[in-house]
CSV table of C-alpha atoms in Angstrom, one decimal:
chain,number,residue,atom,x,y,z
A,1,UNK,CA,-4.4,39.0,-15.5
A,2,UNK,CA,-3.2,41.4,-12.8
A,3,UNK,CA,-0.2,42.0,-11.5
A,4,UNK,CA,3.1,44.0,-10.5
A,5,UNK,CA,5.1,42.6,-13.2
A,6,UNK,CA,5.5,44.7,-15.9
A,7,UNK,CA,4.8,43.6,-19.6
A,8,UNK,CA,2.0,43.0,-22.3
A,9,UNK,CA,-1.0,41.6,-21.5
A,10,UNK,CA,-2.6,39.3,-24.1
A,11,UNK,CA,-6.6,38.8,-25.3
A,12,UNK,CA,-7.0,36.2,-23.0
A,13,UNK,CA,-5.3,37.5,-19.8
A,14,UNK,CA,-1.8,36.1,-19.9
A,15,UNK,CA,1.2,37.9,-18.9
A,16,UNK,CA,4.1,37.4,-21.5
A,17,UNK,CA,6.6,38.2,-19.1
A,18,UNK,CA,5.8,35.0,-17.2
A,19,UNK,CA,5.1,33.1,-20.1
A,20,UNK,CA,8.7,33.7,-21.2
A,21,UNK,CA,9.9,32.6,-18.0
A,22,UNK,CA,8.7,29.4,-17.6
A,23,UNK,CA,10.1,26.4,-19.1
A,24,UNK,CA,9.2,23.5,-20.7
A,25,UNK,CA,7.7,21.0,-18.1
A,26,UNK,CA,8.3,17.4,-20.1
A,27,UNK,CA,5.5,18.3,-22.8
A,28,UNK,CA,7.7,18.4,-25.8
A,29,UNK,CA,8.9,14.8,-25.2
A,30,UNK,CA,5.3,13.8,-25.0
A,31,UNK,CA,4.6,15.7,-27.9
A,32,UNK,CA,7.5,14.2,-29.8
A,33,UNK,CA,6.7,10.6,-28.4
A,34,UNK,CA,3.1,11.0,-30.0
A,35,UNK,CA,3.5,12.6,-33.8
A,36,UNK,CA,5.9,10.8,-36.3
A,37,UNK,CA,9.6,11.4,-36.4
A,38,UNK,CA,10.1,14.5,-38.1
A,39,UNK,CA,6.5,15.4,-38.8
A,40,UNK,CA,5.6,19.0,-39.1
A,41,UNK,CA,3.6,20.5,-36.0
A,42,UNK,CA,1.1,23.3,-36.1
A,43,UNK,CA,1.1,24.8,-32.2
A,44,UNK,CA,-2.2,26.3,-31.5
A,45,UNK,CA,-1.6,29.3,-29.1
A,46,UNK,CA,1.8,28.8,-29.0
A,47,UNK,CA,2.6,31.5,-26.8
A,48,UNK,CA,6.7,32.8,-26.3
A,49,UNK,CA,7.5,29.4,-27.8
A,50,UNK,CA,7.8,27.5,-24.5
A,51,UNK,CA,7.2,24.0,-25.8
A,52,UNK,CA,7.9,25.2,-29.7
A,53,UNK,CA,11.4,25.7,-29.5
A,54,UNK,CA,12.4,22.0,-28.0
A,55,UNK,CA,10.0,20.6,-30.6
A,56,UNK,CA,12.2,22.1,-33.4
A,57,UNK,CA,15.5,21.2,-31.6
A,58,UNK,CA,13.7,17.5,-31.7
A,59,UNK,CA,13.6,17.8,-35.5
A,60,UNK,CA,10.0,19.1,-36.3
A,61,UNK,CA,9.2,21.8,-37.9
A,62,UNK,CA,6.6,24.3,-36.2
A,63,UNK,CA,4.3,26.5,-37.3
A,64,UNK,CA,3.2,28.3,-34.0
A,65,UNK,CA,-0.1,30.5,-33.7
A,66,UNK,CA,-1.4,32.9,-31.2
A,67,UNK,CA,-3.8,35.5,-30.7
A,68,UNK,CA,-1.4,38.4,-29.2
A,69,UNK,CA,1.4,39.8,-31.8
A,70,UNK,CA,3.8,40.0,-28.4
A,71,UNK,CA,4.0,36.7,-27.9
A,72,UNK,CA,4.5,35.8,-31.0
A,73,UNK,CA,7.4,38.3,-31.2
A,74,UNK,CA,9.2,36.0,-28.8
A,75,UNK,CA,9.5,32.8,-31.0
A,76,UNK,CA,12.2,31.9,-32.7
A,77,UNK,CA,13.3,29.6,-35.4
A,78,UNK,CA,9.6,28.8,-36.7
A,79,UNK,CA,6.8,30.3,-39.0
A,80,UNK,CA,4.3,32.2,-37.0
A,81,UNK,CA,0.8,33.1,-37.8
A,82,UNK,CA,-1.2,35.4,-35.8
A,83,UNK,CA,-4.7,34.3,-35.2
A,84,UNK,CA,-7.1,33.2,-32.8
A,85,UNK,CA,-7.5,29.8,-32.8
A,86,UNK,CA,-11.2,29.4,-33.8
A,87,UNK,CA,-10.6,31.2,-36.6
A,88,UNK,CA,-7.6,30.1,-38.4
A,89,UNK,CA,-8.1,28.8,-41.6
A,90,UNK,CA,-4.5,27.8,-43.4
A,91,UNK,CA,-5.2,25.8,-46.3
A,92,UNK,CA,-2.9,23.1,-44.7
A,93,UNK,CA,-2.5,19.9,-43.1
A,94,UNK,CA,0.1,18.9,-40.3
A,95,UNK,CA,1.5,15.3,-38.9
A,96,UNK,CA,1.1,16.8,-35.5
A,97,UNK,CA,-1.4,19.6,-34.0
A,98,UNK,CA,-0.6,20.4,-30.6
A,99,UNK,CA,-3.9,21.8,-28.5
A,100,UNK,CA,-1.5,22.3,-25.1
A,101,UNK,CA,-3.0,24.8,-22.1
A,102,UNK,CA,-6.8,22.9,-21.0
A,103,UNK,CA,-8.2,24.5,-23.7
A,104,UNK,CA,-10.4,21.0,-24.1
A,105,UNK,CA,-11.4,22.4,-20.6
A,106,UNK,CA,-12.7,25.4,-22.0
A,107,UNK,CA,-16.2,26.4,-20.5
A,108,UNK,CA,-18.6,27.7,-23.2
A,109,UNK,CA,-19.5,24.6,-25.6
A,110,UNK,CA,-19.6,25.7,-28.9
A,111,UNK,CA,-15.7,27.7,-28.0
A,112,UNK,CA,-14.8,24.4,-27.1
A,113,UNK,CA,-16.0,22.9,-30.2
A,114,UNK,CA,-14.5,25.6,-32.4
A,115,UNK,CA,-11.0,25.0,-31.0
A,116,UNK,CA,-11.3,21.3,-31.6
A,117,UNK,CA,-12.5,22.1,-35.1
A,118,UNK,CA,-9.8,23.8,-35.9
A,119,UNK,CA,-7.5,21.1,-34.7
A,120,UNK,CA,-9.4,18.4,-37.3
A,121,UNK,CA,-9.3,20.7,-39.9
A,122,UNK,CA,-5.2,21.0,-39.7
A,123,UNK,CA,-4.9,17.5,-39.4
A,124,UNK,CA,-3.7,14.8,-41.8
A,125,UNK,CA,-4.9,11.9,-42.4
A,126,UNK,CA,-2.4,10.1,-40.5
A,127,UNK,CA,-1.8,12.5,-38.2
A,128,UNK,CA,-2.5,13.2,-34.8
A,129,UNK,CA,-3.9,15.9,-32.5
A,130,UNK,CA,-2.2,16.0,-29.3
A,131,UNK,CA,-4.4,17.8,-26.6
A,132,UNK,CA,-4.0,18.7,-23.2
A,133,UNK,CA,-7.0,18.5,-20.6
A,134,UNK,CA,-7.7,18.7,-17.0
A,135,UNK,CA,-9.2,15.0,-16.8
A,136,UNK,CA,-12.4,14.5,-14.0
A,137,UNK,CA,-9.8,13.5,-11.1
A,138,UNK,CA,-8.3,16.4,-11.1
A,139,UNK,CA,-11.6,18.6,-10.4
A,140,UNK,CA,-12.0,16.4,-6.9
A,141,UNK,CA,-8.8,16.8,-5.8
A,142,UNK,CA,-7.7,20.0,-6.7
A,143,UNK,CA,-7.2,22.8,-4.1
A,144,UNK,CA,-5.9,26.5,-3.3
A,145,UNK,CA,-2.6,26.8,-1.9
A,146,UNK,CA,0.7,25.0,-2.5
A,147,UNK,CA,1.9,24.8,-5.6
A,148,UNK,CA,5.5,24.3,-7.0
A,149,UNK,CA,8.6,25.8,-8.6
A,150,UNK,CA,8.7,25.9,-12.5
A,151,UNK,CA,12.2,27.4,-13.3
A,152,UNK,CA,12.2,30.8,-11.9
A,153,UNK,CA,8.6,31.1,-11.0
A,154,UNK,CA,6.3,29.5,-8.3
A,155,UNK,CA,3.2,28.4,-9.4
A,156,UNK,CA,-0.2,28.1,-7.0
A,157,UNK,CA,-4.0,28.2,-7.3
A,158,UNK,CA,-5.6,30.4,-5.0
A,159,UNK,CA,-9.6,31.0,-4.7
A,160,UNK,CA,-10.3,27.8,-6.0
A,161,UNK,CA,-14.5,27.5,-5.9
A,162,UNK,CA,-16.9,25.1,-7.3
A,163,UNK,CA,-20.3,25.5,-8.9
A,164,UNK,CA,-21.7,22.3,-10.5
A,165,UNK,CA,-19.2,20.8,-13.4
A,166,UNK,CA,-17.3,24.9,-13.0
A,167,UNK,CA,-14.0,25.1,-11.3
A,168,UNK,CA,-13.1,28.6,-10.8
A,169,UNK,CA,-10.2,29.5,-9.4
A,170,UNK,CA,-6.8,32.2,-9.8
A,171,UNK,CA,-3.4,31.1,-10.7
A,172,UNK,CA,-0.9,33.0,-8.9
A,173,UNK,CA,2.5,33.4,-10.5
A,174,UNK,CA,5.7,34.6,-7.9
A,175,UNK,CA,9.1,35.6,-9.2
A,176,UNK,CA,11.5,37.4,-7.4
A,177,UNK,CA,9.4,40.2,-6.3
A,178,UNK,CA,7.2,40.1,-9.3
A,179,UNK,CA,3.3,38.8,-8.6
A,180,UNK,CA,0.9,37.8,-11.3
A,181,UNK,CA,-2.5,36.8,-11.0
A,182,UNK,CA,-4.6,35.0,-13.7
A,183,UNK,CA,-8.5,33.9,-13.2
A,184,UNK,CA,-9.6,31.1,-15.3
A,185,UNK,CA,-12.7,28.9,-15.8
A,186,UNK,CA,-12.5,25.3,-16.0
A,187,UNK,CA,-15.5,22.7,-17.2
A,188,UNK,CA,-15.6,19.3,-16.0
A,189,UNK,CA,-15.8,16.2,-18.8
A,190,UNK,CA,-16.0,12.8,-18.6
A,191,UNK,CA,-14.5,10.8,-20.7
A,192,UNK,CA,-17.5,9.9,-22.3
A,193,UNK,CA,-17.7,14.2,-22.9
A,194,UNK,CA,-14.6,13.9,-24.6
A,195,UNK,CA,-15.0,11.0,-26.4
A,196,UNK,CA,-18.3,13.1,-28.1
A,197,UNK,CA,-16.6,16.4,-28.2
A,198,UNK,CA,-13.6,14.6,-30.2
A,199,UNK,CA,-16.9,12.9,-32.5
A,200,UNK,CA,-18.5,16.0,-33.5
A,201,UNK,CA,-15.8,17.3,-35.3
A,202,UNK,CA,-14.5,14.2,-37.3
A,203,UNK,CA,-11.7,12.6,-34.6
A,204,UNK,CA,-11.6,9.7,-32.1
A,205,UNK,CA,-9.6,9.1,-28.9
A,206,UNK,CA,-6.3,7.4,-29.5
A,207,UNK,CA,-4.3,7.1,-26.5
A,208,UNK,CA,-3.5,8.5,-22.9
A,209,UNK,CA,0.4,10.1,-23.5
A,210,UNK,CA,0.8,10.7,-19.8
A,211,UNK,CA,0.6,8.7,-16.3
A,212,UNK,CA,-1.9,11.2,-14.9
A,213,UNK,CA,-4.3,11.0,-18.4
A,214,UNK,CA,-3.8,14.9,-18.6
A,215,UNK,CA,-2.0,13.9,-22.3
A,216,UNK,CA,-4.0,12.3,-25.1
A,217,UNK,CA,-3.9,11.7,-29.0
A,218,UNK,CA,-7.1,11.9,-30.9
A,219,UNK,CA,-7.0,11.2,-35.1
A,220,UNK,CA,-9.1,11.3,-37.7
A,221,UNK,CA,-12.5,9.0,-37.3
């Protein structure tokens, strides 16, 4: 990520200083709608906390991991564990694993596969993975410009170019007179992609959790 706004920059190009301003956009009542009452969640690159914290003020328990120690300095109220995602190896099962951020999305194949590996491994036997993922509609209609307010900051895409089942593209973070700009990569799946991405590492599709399909549950196969 690039920017004027001052502040860390983490492994994978994120600015904590926007991180910590944005807020929680309705995922932890999906989240919470999803896993059992009270059941213990392992947040997989948690971040500054931004959908951990309302989790634990919903009554679960979090254990949140990231990759960058200053994001993780930023959470409150829950065990932290810093680690890349791929691999984390804890010993321990959870009710809930939360895979938030289109990581499903990610472009490289056996990444993607490591993430969701990692999600199965954490996962009891009735538990359930909760994933975030940019679902095919979204690649046709997506564009550069626009964008919205979340809390403080406004959020756009700028750049946004396609080459085959890749979306590349910049998200472009404004607040007050701080700019940010993050590139990303996005891959294209189909449902029938998910369904065998979700198979090759022990799990099934459950259910959609949101309107738009961009929330699902997977559990064990």
């Amino acid at each position: 990520m690039t920017g004027s706004g001052p502040g860390a920059i983490t492994p994978d190009g994120c600015a904590v200083e926007v991180y910590s301003l944005l807020p929680a956009m309705g995922e932890p009542e999906i989240i919470h709608a999803a896993v059992a009452p009270g059941a213990a969640v392992l947040d997989l690159g948690c971040g500054v906390g931004r959908i951990a914290h309302p989790l634990i003020a919903l009554g679960h328990p979090v254990l949140a991991v990231d990759e960058s120690p200053q994001m993780l300095a930023r959470v409150r109220d829950a065990e932290t564990v810093l680690s890349g995602i791929a691999q984390l190896r804890l010993g321990r099962r959870f009710g809930g694993v939360l895979l938030a951020s289109h990581l499903v999305n990610t472009p490289e194949p056996g990444e993607r596969r490591a993430l969701l590996a990692t999600g199965a491994a954490h996962l009891a036997d009735d538990g359930v993975l909760v994933a975030e993922w940019h679902p095919p509609e979204w690649f046709d209609t997506v564009r550069s410009g626009g964008g919205g307010m979340a809390g403080p900051v406004h959020a756009a895409l700028a750049g946004v170019r396609r080459d085959g089942d890749l979306l590349r593209a910049t998200a472009v973070y404004v607040a007050g007179d701080q700019r940010w700009e993050q590139p990303f990569v996005a891959r294209r799946l189909t449902v029938a992609d998910l369904d065998g991405e979700l198979a090759r590492v022990g799990l099934r599709f459950d259910a959609w959790c949101s309107p738009d399909h961009s929330w699902l549950t997977a559990v064990p196969a």
